[in-house]
Short mmCIF file of C-alpha atoms in Angstrom, two decimals:
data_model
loop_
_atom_site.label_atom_id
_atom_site.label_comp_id
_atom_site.label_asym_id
_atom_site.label_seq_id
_atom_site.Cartn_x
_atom_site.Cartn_y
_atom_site.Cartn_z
CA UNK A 900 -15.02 -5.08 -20.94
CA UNK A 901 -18.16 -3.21 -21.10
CA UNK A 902 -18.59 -0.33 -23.52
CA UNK A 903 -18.49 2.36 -21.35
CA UNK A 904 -15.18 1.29 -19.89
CA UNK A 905 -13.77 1.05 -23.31
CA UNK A 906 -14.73 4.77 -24.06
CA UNK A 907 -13.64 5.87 -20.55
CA UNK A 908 -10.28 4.65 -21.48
CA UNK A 909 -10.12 5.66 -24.39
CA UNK A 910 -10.95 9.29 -23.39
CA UNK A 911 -8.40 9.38 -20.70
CA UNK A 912 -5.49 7.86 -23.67
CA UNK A 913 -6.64 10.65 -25.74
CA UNK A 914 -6.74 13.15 -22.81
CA UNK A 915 -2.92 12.18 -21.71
CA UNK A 916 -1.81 12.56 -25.85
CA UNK A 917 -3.47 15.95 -25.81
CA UNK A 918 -1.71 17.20 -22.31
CA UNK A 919 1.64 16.38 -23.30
CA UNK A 920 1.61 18.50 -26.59
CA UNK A 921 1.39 21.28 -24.51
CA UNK A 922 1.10 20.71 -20.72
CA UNK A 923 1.29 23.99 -19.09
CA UNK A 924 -1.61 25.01 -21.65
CA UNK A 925 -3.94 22.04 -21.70
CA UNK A 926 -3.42 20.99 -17.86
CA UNK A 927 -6.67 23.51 -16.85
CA UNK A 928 -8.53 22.17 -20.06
CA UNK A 929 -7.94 18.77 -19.06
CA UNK A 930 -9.14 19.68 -15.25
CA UNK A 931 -12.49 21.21 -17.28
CA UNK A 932 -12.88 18.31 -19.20
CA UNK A 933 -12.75 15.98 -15.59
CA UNK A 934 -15.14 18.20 -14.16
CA UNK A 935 -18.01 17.66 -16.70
CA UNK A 936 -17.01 14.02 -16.50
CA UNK A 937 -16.85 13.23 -13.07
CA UNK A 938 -20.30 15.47 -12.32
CA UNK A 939 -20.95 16.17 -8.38
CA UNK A 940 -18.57 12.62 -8.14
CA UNK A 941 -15.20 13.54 -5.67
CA UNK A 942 -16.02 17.45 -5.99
CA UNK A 943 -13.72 18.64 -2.69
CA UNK A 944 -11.00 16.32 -4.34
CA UNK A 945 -10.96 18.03 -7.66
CA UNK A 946 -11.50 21.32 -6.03
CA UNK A 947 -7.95 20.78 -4.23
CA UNK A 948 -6.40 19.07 -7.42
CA UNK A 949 -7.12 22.77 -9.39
CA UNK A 950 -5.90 24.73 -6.48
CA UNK A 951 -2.23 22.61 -6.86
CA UNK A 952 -2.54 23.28 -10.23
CA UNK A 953 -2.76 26.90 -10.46
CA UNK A 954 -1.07 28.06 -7.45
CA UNK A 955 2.43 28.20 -7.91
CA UNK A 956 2.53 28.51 -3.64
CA UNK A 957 1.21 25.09 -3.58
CA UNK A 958 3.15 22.54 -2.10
CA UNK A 959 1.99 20.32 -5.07
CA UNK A 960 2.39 22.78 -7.88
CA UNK A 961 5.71 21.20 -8.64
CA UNK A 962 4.33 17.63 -7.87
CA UNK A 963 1.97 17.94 -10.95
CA UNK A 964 4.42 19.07 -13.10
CA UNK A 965 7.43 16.38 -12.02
CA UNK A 966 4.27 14.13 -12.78
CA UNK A 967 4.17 15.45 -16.46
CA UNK A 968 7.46 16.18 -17.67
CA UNK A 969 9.67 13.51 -15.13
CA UNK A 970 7.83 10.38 -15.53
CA UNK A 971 7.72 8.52 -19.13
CA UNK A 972 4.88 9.15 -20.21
CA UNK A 973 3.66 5.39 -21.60
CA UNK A 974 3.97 4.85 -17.37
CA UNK A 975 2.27 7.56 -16.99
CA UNK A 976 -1.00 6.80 -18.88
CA UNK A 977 -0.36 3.47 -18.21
CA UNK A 978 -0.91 3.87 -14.57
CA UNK A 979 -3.40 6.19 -14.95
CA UNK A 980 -6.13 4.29 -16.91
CA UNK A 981 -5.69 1.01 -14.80
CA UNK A 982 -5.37 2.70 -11.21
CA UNK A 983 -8.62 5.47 -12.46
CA UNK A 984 -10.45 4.04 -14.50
CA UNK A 985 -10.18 0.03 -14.16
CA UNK A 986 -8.99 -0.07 -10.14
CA UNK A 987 -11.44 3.02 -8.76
CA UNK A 988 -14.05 3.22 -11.06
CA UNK A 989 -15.10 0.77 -12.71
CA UNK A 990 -13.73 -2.31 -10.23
CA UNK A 991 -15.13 -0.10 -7.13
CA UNK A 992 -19.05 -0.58 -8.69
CA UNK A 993 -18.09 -4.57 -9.33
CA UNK A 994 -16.82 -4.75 -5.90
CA UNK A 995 -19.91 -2.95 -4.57
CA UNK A 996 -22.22 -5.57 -6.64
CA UNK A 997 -20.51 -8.23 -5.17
CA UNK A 998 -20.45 -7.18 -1.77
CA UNK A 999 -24.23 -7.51 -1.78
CA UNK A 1000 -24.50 -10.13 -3.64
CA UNK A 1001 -22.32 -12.67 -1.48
CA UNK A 1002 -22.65 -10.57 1.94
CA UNK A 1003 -18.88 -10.48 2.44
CA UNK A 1004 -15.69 -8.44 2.17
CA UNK A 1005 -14.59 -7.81 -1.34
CA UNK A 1006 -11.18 -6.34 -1.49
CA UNK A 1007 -9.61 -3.50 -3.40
CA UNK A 1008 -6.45 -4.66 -3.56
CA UNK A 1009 -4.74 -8.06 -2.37
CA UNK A 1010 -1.45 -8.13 -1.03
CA UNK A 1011 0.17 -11.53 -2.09
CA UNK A 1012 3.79 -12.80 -1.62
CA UNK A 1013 5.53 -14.39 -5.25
CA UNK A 1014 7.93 -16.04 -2.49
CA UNK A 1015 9.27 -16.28 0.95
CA UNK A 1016 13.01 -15.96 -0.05
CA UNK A 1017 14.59 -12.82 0.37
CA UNK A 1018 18.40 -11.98 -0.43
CA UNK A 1019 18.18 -10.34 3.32
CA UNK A 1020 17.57 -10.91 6.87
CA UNK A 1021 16.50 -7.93 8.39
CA UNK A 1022 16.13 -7.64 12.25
CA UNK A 1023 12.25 -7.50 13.27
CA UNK A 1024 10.74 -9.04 9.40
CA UNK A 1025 8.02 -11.11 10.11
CA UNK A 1026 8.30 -12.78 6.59
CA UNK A 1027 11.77 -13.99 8.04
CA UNK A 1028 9.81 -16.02 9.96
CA UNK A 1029 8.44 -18.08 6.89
CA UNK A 1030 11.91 -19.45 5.89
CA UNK A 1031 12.62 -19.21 2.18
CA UNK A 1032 11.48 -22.48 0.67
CA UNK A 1033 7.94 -21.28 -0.11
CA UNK A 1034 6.64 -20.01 -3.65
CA UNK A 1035 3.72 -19.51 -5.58
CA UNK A 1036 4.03 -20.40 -9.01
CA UNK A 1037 3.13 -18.19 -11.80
CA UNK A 1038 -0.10 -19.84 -12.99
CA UNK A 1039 -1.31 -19.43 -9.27
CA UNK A 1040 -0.48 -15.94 -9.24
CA UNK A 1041 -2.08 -15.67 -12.82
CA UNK A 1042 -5.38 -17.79 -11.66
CA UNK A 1043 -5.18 -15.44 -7.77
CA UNK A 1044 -5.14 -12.38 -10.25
CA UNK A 1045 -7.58 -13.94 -13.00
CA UNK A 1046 -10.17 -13.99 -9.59
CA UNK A 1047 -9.49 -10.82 -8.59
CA UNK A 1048 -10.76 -9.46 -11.99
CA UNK A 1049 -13.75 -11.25 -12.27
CA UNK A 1050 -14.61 -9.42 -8.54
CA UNK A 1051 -13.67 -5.71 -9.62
CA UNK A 1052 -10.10 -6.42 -8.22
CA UNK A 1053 -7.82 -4.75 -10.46
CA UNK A 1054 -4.94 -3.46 -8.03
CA UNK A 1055 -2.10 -5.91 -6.73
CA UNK A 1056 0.81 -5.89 -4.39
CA UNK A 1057 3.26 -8.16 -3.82
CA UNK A 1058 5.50 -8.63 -0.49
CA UNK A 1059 7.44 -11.05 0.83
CA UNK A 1060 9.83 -12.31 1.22
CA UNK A 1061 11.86 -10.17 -1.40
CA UNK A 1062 9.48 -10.30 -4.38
CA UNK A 1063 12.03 -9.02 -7.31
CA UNK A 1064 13.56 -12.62 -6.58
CA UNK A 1065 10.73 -13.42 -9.12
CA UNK A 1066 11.34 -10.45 -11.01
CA UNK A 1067 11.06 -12.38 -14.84
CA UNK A 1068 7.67 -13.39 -13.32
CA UNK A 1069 6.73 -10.44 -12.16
CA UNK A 1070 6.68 -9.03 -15.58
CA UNK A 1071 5.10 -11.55 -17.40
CA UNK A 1072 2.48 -10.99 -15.42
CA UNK A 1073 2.39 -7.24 -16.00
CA UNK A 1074 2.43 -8.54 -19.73
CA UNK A 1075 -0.35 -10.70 -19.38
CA UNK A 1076 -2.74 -8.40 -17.02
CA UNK A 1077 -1.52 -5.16 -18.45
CA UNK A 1078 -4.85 -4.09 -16.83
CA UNK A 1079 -3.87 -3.56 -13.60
CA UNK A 1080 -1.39 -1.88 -11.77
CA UNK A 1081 1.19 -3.59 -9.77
CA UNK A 1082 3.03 -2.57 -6.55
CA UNK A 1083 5.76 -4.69 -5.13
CA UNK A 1084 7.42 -3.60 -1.81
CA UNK A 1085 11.34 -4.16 -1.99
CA UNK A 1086 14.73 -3.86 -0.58
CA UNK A 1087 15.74 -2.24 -3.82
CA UNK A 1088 18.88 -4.26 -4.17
CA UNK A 1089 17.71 -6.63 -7.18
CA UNK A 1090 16.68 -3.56 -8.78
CA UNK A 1091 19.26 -2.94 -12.10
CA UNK A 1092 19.18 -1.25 -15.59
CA UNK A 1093 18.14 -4.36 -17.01
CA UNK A 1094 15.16 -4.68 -15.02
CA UNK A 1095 14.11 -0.57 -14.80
CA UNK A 1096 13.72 -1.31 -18.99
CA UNK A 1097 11.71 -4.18 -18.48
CA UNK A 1098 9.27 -1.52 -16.26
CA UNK A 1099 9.58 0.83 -18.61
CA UNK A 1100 7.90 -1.58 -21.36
CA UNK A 1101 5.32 -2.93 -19.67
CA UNK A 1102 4.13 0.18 -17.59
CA UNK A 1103 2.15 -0.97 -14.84
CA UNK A 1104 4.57 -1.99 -12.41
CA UNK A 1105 5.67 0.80 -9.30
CA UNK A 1106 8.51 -0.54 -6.80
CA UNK A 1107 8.14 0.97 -2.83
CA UNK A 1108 11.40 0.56 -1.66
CA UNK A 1109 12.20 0.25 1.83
CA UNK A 1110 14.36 2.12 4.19
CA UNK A 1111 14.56 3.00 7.72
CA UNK A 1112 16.13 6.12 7.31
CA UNK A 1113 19.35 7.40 6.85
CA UNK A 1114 22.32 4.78 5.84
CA UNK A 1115 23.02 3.93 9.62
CA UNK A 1116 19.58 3.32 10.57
CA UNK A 1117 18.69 1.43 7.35
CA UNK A 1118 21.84 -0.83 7.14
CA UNK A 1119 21.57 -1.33 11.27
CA UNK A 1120 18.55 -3.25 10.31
CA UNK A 1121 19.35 -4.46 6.60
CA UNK A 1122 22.76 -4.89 6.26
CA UNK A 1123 26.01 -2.91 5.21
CA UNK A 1124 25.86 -1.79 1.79
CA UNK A 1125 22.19 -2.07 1.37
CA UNK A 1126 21.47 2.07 1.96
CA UNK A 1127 23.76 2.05 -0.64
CA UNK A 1128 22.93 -0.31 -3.08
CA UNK A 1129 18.38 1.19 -2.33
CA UNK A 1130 19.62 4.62 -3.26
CA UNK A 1131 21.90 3.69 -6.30
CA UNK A 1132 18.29 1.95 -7.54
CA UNK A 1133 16.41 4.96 -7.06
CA UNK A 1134 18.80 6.95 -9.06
CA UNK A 1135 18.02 4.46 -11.94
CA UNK A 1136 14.44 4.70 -11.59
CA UNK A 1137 15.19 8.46 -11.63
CA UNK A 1138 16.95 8.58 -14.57
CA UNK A 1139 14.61 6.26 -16.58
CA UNK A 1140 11.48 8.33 -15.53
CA UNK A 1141 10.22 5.66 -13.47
CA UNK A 1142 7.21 6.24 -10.75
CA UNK A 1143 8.63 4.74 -7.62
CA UNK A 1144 7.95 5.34 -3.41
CA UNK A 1145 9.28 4.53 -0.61
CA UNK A 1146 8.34 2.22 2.42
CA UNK A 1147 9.03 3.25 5.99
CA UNK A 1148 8.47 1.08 9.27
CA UNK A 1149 8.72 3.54 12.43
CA UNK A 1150 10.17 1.74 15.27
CA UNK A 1151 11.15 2.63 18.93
CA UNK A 1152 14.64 2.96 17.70
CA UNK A 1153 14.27 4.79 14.34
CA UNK A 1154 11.49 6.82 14.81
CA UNK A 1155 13.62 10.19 15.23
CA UNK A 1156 15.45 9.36 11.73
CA UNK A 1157 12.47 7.97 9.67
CA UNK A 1158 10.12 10.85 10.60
CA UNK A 1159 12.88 13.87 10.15
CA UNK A 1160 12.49 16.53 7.62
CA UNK A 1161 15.72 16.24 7.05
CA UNK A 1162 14.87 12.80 5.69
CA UNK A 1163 11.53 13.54 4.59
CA UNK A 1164 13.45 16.67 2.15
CA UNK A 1165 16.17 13.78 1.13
CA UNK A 1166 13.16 11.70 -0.51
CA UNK A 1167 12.04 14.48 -2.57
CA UNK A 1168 15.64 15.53 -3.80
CA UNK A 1169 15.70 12.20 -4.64
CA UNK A 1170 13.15 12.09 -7.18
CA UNK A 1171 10.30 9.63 -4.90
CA UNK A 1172 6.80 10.41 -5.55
CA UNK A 1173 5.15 8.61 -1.93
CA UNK A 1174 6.15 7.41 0.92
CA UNK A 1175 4.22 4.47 2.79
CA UNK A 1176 4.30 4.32 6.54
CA UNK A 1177 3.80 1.94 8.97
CA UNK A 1178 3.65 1.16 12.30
CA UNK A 1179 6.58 -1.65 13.75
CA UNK A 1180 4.38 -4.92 14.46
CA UNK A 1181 5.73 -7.85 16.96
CA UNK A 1182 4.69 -10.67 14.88
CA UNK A 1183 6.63 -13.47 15.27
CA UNK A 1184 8.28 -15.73 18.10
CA UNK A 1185 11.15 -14.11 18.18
CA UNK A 1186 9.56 -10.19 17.26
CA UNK A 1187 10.69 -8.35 19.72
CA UNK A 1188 8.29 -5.99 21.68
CA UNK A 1189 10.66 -3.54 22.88
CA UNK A 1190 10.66 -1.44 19.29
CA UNK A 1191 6.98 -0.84 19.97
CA UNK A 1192 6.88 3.02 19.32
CA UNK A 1193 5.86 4.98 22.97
CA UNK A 1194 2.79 7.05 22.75
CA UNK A 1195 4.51 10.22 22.86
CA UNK A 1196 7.24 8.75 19.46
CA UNK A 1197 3.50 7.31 17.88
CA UNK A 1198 1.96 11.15 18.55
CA UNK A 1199 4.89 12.91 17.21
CA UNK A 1200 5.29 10.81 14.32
CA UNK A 1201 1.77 11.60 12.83
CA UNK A 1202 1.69 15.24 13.66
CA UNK A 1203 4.97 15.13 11.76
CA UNK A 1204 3.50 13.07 9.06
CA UNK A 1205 0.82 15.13 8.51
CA UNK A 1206 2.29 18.55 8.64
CA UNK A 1207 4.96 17.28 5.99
CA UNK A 1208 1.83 16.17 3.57
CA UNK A 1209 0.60 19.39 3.60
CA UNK A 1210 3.52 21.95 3.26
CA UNK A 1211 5.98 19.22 0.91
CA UNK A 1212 5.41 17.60 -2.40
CA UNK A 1213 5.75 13.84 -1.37
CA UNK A 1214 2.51 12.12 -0.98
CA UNK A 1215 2.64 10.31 2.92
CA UNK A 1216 0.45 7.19 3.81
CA UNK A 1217 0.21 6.78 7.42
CA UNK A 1218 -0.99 3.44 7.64
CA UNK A 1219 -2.01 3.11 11.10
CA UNK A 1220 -2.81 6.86 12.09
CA UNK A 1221 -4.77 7.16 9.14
CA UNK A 1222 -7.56 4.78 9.70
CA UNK A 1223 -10.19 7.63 9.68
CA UNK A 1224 -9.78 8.22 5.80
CA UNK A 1225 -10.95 4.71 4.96
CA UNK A 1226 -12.88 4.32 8.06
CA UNK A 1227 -11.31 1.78 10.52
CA UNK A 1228 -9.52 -1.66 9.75
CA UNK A 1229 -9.36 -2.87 6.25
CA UNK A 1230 -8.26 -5.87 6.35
CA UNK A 1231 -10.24 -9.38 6.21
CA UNK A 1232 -11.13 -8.49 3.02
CA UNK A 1233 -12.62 -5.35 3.26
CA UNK A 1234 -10.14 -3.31 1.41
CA UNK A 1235 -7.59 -6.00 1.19
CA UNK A 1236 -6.54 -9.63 2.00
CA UNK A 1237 -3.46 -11.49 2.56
CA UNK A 1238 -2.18 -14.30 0.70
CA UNK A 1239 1.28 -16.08 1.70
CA UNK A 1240 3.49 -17.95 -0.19
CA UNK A 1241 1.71 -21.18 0.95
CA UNK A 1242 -1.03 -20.31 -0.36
CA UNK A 1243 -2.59 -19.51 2.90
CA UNK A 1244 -5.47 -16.23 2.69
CA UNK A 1245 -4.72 -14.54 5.82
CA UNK A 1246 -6.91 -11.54 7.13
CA UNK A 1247 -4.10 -8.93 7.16
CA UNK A 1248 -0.23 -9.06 6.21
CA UNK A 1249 0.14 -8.80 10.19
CA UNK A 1250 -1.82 -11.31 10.98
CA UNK A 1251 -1.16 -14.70 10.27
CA UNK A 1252 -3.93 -16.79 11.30
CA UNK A 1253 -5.74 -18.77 7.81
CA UNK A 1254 -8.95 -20.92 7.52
CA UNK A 1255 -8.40 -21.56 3.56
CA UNK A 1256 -5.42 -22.04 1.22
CA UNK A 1257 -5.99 -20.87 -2.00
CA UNK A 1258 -4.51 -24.28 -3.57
CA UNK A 1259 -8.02 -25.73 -1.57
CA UNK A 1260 -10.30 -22.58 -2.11
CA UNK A 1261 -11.39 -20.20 -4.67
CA UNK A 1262 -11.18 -16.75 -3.83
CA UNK A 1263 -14.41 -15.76 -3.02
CA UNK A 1264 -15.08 -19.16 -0.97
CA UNK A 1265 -12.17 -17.76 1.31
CA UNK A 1266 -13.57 -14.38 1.39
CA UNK A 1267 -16.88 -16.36 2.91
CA UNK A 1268 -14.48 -18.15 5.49
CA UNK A 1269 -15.28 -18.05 9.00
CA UNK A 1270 -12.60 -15.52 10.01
CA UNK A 1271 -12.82 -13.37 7.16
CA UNK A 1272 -16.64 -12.86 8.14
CA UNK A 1273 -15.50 -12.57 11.95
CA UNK A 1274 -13.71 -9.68 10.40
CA UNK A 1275 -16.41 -8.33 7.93
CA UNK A 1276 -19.32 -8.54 11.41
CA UNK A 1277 -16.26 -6.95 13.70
CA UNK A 1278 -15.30 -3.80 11.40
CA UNK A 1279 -14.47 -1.29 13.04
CA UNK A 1280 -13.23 -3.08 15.96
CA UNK A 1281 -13.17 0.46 17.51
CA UNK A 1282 -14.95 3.74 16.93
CA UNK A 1283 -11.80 5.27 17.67
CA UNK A 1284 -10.12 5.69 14.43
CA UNK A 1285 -7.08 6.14 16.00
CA UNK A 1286 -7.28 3.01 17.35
CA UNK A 1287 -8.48 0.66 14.58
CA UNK A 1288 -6.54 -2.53 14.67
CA UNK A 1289 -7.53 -6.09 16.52
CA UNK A 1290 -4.38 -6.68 17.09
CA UNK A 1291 -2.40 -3.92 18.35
CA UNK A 1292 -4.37 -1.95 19.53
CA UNK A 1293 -7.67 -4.04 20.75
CA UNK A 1294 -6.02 -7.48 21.20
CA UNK A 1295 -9.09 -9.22 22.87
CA UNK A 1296 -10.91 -8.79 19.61
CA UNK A 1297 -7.99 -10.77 17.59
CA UNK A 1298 -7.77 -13.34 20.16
CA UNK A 1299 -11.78 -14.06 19.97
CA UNK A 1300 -11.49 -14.30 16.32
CA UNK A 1301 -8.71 -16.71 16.35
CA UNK A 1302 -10.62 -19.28 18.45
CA UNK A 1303 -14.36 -19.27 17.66
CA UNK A 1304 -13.25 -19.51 13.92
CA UNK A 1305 -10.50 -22.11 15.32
CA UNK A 1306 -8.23 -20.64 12.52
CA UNK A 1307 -4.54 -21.73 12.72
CA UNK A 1308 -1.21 -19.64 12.20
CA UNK A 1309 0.15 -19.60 9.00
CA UNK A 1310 3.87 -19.46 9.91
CA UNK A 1311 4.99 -23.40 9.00
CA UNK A 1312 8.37 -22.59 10.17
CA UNK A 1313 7.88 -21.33 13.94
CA UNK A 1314 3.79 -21.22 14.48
CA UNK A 1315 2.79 -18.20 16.72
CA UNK A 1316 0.03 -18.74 19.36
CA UNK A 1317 -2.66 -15.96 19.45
CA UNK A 1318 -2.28 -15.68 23.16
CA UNK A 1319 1.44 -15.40 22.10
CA UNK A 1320 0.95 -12.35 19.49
CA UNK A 1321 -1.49 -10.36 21.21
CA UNK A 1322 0.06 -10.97 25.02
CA UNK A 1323 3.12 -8.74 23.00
CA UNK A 1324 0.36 -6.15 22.23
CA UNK A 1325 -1.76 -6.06 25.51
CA UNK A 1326 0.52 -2.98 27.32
CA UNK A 1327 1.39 -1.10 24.34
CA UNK A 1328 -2.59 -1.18 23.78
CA UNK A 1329 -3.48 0.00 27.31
CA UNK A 1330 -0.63 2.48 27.63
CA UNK A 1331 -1.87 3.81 24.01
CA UNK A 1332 -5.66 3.90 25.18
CA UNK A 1333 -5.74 7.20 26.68
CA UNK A 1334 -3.42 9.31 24.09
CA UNK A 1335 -5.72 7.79 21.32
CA UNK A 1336 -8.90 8.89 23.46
CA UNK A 1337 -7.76 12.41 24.48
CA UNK A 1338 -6.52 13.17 20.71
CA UNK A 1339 -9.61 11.92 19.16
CA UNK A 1340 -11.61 13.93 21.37
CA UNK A 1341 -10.35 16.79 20.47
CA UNK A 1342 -10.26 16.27 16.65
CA UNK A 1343 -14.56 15.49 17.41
CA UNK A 1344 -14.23 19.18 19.13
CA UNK A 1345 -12.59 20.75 16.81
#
């Protein structure tokens, strides 16, 4: 650790000690002090950041101040230093060395899955498709993460399978990397007092628990009981002043429920702090194409989206309808990479095609694989931000990536053809085309 990352953390510790003696008082002071620190660096950002903080009409005037007084605040700084300071600044200028050093993707963040065993079966879960006999052990995760560091990477998220089937794992690593911050997407269901202490402790860890609405939509896909047994978890995380979010996949059948106020308004009375959305994706044999969102449910869902972020104080992720934030695709590598139970470094958590296991590879030599660089020369696949995927919605360019890099699928337990996956994605794509063109269009008019 260099020295000027040792005094940027320190000054943010010191910061945090100073704003809790008297937040209302010393939040503006603090804003001054980021100001003079950050210099012309993210100026609209901070601009909008003061205007939450001193306009009580702001939809996130009472955001910044659950921030303060409801979370703990060892989480709090916690979080802070390693998503600010390690994850964003300083890893963002390794990254960036890196990058053109080697000529590749470097990610941000990698998505990796502990296991492929879930306590569930829910209808349309591509990691269902893995079986649950696969696991990483912990000195792989520990050596996958030990990488990451060495290349700026400094964020990690774990799917799955259910990854809080590792859980005792899961926080020795937080122990051992305390830092970088940890996401894990989960059912909630594992989630107990026992475990909300262990978070507590360590700091660094944020669960993104998934629903699919209201109890009838969420246990139509999950299970009876399990709407009951995600919302009993989030009133411990609640209670123990715990950051914690939600994931949300919008389907055909759900989309009306997931993308309500009414449900949107539930998820702030319930103490959540974001909500992660994303598009239904047919991966899989048996996937089934037919909860492909229409046009018109994929239009109203991010005009909804959108107008919620701005009037409510829950902070939405659109994952596929925000591509023009980060600029297109990020997978391959270029934001983030995929990496299975198996061991297998896919491009995306959607797509399950691999050149290099990481029990063969080092990190960086998959990075420098043949379809991760088929994905680092294709980005963006389209200059339609709106319609930024290779798979669903420009399947030609996953198929020609699949076979001139002659990478295989990655699902040992039924193995999807590309022709398979994309053939799935080739209507919804065409019938999407000219929505996505005539609403990008107007944004460039606007």
């Amino acid at each position: 650790m260099d020295v000027s990352t040792t005094m940027k953390k320190f000054g943010l510790e010191q910061a945090f000690k100073y704003l809790y003696k008297d937040p209302e008082k010393n939040l503006l002071k603090l804003m001054d002090w980021a100001d003079k620190f950050a210099g012309e660096e993210f100026g609209p950002q901070r601009k909008m950041v003061r205007e939450a903080m001193t306009n009580p009409d702001h939809p996130y005037y009472s955001y910044i101040r659950r921030l303060i007084h409801e979370i703990d605040p060892h989480v709090m700084q916690t979080t802070a230093v390693n998503f600010f300071i390690n994850a964003a600044l300083d890893g963002w200028k390794t990254q960036e060395k890196y990058r053109k050093e080697y000529g590749c993707n470097i990610p941000w963040a990698i998505l990796l899955d502990p296991t492929s065993a879930c306590n569930l079966h829910c209808t349309g879960c591509w990691a269902a498709e893995y079986g649950n006999k696969l696991n990483l052990t912990f000195e792989e995760i520990d050596d996958i993460i030990r990488q990451g560091k060495e290349l700026g990477v400094y964020f990690y998220i774990y799917t799955g399978g259910e990854p809080l089937v590792r859980k005792d794992d899961l926080i020795r690593l937080c122990e051992k990397h305390s830092d970088c911050v940890f996401l894990s997407f989960t059912n909630g269901t594992l989630i107990d007092e026992a475990f909300a202490d262990e978070m507590l402790r360590v700091g660094n860890f944020v669960p993104a628990i998934s629903l699919e609405g209201f109890e009838e939509a969420t246990d139509g896909r999950r299970g009876n009981g399990v709407y009951e047994k995600a919302t009993a978890a989030m009133r411990i995380l609640r209670e123990k002043k715990l950051f914690y979010g939600i994931s949300a996949c919008y389907t055909s059948a759900n989309f009306e429920s997931i993308t309500s106020e009414e449900f949107f308004d539930h998820l702030i009375e319930m103490g959540a702090y974001f909500i992660w959305y994303f598009h239904y994706m047919p991966v899989g044999n048996d996937a089934s194409p037919e909860l492909l969102p229409t046009p018109e449910q994929r239009i109203e869902t991010c005009r909804r989206i959108r107008k919620y972020r701005a009037e409510k104080p829950l902070f939405a992720m659109d994952f596929q309808n925000d591509a023009e934030y980060v600029g297109g695709c990020i997978a391959g590598g270029r934001r983030y990479l995929h990496i299975n139970a198996n061991g297998d470094m896919d491009p995306c958590v959607f797509v399950h095609y691999s050149d290099s296991n990481i029990r063969e590879k080092t990190l960086l030599e998959g990075l420098r694989s043949p379809i991760m660089m088929a994905y680092h020369d294709g980005q963006p696949f389209n200059e339609n931000m709106l319609r930024p995927c290779p798979m669903l919605e420009n399947p030609d360019k996953l198929r020609a990536m699949v076979v001139c890099t002659e990478a295989h699928s990655t699902d040992l337990q039924s193995p999807e053809s590309v022709e398979h996956l994309c053939s799935k994605c080739d209507q919804y794509a065409e019938n999407w085309k000219p929505a996505a063109e005539k609403l990008w269009n107007e944004k460039a008019r606007a």
